[in-house]
Tab-separated table of C-alpha atoms in Angstrom:
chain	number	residue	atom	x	y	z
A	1	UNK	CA	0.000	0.000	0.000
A	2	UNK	CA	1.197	3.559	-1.155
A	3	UNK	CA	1.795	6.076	1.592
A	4	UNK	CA	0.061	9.116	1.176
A	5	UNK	CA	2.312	12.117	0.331
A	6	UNK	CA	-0.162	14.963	-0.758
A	7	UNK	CA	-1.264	16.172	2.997
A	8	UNK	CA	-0.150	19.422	4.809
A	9	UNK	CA	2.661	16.935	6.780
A	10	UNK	CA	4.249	17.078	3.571
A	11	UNK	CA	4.740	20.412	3.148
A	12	UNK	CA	6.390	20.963	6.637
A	13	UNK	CA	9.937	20.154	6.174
A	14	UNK	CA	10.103	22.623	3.429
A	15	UNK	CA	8.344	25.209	4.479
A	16	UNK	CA	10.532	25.072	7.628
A	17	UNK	CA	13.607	25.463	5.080
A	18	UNK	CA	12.184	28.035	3.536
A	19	UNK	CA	11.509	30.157	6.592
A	20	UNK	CA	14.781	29.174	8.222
A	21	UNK	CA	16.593	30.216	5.210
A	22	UNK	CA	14.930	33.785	5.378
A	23	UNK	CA	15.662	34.092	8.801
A	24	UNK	CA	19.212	33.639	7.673
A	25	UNK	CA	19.475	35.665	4.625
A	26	UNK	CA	17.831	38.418	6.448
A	27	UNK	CA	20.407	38.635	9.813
A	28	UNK	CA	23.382	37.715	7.323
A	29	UNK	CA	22.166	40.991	5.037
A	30	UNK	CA	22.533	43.573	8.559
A	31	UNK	CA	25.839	41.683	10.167
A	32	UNK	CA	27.537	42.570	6.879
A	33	UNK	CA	25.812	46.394	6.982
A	34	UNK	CA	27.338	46.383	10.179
A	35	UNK	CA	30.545	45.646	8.963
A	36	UNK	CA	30.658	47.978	5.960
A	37	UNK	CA	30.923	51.560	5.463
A	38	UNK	CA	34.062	52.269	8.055
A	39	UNK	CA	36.658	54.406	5.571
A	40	UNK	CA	39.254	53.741	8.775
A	41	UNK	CA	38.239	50.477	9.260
A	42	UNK	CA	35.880	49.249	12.676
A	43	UNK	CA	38.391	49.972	15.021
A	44	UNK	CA	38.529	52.990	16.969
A	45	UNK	CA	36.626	52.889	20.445
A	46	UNK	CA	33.684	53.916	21.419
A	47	UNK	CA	32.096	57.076	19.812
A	48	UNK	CA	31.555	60.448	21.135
A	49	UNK	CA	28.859	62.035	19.215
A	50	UNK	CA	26.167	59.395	18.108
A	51	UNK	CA	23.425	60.539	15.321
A	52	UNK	CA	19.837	58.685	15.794
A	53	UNK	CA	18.068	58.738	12.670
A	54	UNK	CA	14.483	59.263	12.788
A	55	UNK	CA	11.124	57.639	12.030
A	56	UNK	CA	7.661	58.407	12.817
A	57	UNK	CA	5.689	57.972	16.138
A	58	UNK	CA	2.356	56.050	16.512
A	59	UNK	CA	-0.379	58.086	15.283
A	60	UNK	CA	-0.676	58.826	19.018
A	61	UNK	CA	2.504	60.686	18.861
A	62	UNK	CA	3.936	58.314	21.448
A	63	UNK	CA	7.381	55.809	21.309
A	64	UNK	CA	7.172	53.345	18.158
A	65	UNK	CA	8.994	50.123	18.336
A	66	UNK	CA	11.624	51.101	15.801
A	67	UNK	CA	12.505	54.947	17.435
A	68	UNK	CA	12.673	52.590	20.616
A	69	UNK	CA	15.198	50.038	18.925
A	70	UNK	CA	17.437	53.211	17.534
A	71	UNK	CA	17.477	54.939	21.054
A	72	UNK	CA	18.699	51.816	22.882
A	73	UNK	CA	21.164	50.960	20.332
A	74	UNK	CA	22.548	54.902	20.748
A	75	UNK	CA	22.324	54.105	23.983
A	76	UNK	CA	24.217	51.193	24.735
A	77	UNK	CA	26.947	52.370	21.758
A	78	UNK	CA	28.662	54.496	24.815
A	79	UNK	CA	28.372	55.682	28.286
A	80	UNK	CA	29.270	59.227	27.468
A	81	UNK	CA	28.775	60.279	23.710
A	82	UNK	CA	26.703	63.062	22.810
A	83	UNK	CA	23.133	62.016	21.386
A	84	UNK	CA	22.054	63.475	18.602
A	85	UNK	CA	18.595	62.694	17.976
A	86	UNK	CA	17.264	63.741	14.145
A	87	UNK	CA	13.571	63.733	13.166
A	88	UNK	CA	10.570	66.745	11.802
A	89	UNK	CA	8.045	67.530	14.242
A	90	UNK	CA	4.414	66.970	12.290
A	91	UNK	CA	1.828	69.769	11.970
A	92	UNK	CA	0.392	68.595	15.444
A	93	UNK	CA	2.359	67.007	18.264
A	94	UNK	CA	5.938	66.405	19.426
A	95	UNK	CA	8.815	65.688	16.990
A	96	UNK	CA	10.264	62.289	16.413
A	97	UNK	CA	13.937	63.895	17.500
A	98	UNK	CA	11.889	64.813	21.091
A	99	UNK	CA	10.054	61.509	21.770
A	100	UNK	CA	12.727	59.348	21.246
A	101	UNK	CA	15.341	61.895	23.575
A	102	UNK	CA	12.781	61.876	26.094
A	103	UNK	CA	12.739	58.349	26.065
A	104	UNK	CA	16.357	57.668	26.311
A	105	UNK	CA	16.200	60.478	29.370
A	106	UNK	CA	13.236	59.187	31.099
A	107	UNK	CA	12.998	55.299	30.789
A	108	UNK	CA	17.576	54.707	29.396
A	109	UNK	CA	18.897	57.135	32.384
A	110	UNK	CA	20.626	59.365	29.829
A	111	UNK	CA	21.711	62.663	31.512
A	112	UNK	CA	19.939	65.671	29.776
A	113	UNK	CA	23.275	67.369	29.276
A	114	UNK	CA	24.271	64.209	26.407
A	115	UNK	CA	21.000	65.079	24.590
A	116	UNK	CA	20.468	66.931	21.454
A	117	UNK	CA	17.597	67.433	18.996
A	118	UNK	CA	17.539	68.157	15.481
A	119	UNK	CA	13.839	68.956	14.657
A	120	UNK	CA	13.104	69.524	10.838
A	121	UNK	CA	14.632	66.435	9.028
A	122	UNK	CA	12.404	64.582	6.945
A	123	UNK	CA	14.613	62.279	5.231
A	124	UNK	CA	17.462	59.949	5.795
A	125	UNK	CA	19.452	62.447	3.865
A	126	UNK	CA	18.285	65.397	5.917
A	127	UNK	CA	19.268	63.792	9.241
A	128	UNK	CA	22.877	63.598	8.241
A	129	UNK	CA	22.894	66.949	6.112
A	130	UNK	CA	21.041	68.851	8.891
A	131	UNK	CA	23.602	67.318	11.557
A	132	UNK	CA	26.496	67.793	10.517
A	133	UNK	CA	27.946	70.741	12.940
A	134	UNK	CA	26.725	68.777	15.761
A	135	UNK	CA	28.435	65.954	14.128
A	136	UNK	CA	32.117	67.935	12.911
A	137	UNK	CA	32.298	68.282	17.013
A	138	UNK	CA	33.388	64.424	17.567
A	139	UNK	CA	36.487	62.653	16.829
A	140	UNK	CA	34.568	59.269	16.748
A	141	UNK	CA	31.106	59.784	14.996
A	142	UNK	CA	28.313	56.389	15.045
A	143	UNK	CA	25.339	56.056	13.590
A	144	UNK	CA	22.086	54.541	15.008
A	145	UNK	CA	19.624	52.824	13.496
A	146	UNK	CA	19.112	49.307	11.977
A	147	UNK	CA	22.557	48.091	10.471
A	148	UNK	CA	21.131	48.513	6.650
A	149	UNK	CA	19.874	51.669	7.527
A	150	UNK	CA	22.910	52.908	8.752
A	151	UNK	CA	24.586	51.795	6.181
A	152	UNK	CA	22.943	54.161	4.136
A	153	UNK	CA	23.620	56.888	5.994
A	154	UNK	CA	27.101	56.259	6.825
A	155	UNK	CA	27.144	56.712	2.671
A	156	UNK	CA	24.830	59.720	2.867
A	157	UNK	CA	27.707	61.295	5.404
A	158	UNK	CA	30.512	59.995	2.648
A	159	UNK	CA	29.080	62.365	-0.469
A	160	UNK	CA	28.498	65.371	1.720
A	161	UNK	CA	31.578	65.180	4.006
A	162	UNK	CA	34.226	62.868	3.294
A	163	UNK	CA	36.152	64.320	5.999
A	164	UNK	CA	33.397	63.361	8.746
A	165	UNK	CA	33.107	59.771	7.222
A	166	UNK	CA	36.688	59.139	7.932
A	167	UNK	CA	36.029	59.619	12.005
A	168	UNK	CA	33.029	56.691	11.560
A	169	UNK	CA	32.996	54.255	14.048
A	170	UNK	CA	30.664	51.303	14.776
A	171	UNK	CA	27.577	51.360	17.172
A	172	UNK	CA	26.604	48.402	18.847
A	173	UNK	CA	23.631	47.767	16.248
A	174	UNK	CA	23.519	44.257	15.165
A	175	UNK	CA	22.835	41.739	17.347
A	176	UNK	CA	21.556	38.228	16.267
A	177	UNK	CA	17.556	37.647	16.598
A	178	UNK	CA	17.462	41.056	18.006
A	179	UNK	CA	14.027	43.039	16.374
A	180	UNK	CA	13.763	40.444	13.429
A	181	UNK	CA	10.801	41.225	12.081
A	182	UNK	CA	12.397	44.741	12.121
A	183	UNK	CA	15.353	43.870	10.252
A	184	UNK	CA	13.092	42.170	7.662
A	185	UNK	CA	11.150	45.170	6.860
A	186	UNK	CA	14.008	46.620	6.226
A	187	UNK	CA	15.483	44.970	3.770
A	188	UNK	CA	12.022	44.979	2.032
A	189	UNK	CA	12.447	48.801	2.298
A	190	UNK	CA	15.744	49.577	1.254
A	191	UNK	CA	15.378	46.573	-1.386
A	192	UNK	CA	12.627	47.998	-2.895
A	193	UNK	CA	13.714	52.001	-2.858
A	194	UNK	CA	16.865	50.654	-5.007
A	195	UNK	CA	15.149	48.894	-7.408
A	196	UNK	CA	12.707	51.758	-7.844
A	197	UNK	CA	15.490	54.596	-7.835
A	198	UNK	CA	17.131	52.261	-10.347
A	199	UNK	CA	14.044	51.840	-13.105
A	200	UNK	CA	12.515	54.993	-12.342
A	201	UNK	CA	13.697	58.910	-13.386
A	202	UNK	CA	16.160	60.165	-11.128
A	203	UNK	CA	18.021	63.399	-10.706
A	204	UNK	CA	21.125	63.392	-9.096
A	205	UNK	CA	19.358	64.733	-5.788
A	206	UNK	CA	16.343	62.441	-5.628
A	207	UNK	CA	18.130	59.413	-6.724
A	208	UNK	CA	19.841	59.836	-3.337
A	209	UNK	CA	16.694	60.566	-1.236
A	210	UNK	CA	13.778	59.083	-1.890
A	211	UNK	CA	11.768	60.986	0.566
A	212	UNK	CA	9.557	59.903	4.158
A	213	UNK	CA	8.683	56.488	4.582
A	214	UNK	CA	5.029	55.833	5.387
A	215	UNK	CA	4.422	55.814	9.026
A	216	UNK	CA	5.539	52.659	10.348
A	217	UNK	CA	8.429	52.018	7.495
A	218	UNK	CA	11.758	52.910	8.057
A	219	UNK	CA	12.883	56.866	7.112
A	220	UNK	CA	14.059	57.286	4.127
């Protein structure tokens, strides 16, 4: 008698694959951001002026899982650097720069002196561009935000101030199984923003930036 080999039980072991291979590709794709990007290499110590890139609060205008994720990871990139938090402040309501400084005050212990807010950014772009004094004050400058997306910037910093680039160091943003689901989105993100920056028009400044994100995506 034939076994049966047409029922869900046989779709299991490769479905499994399949999701343990995204998993995978997915944390390889940010520990290789985080390794890319350093003009003097990943050496250097820990930074003293750290740039948080922004992204939109809830709707409510309060803490959204991703401005959370950034904050920590300035956080816990060093005891003493100057945070720089970057994000516009909507019609109505607090900026992103102010919710996610108050959070790294009020719930991360950060001294008030350490903080800094940036308050009309509304691009991935802007946030480096509209930084960069603040950023020209450290010897050892880090970015925060997910690895890819700090990839990006780390680039962003490269066109408009190859000097400045040369003085990135690594924050501690990758860590394995850490915000997953977060890191997947934004590969979907920055995956698709390439491909459409690729096949659609482009001048030499919006082939760069590509604008907000919708609330809940990752700035652009």
């Amino acid at each position: 008698m034939r076994a049966r080999t047409n029922g869900p039980g046989a779709f299991l072991g490769p479905g499994l694959l399949a999701a343990a291979a995204t998993v995978l590709a997915v944390e390889l794709v940010h520990a290789v951001a985080a390794r890319c990007g350093f003009p003097g290499g990943r050496g250097g110590g820990e930074p003293d002026v750290v740039l948080v890139l922004g992204h939109p609060s809830r709707r409510d205008g309060t803490l959204h899982p991703v401005q959370r994720w950034r904050t920590e990871i300035a956080v816990r990139s060093s005891s003493s650097a100057l945070l720089v938090f970057s994000g516009y402040a909507p019609a109505r309501g607090r900026s992103e720069a102010a919710v996610m400084a108050e959070h790294a005050r009020r719930v991360l212990g950060v001294a008030p002196g350490r903080l800094r807010r940036e308050e009309a950014a509304t691009s991935t772009w802007d946030n480096i561009a509209f930084t960069l004094d603040d950023l020209a004050a450290g010897s050892r400058i880090a970015i925060a935000s997910s690895p890819v997306h700090a990839l990006r910037a780390r680039r962003y910093l490269r066109r408009l101030r190859p000097d400045l680039a040369a003085r990135l160091v690594p924050a501690d943003d990758y860590r394995p199984g850490e915000r997953w689901g977060w890191k997947a989105a934004t590969v979907l993100y920055d995956g698709a923003r390439s491909l459409r920056l690729r096949v659609g028009p482009a001048t030499a400044e919006t082939s760069e930036v590509a604008g907000r994100g919708e609330a809940g995506a990752p700035q652009g």
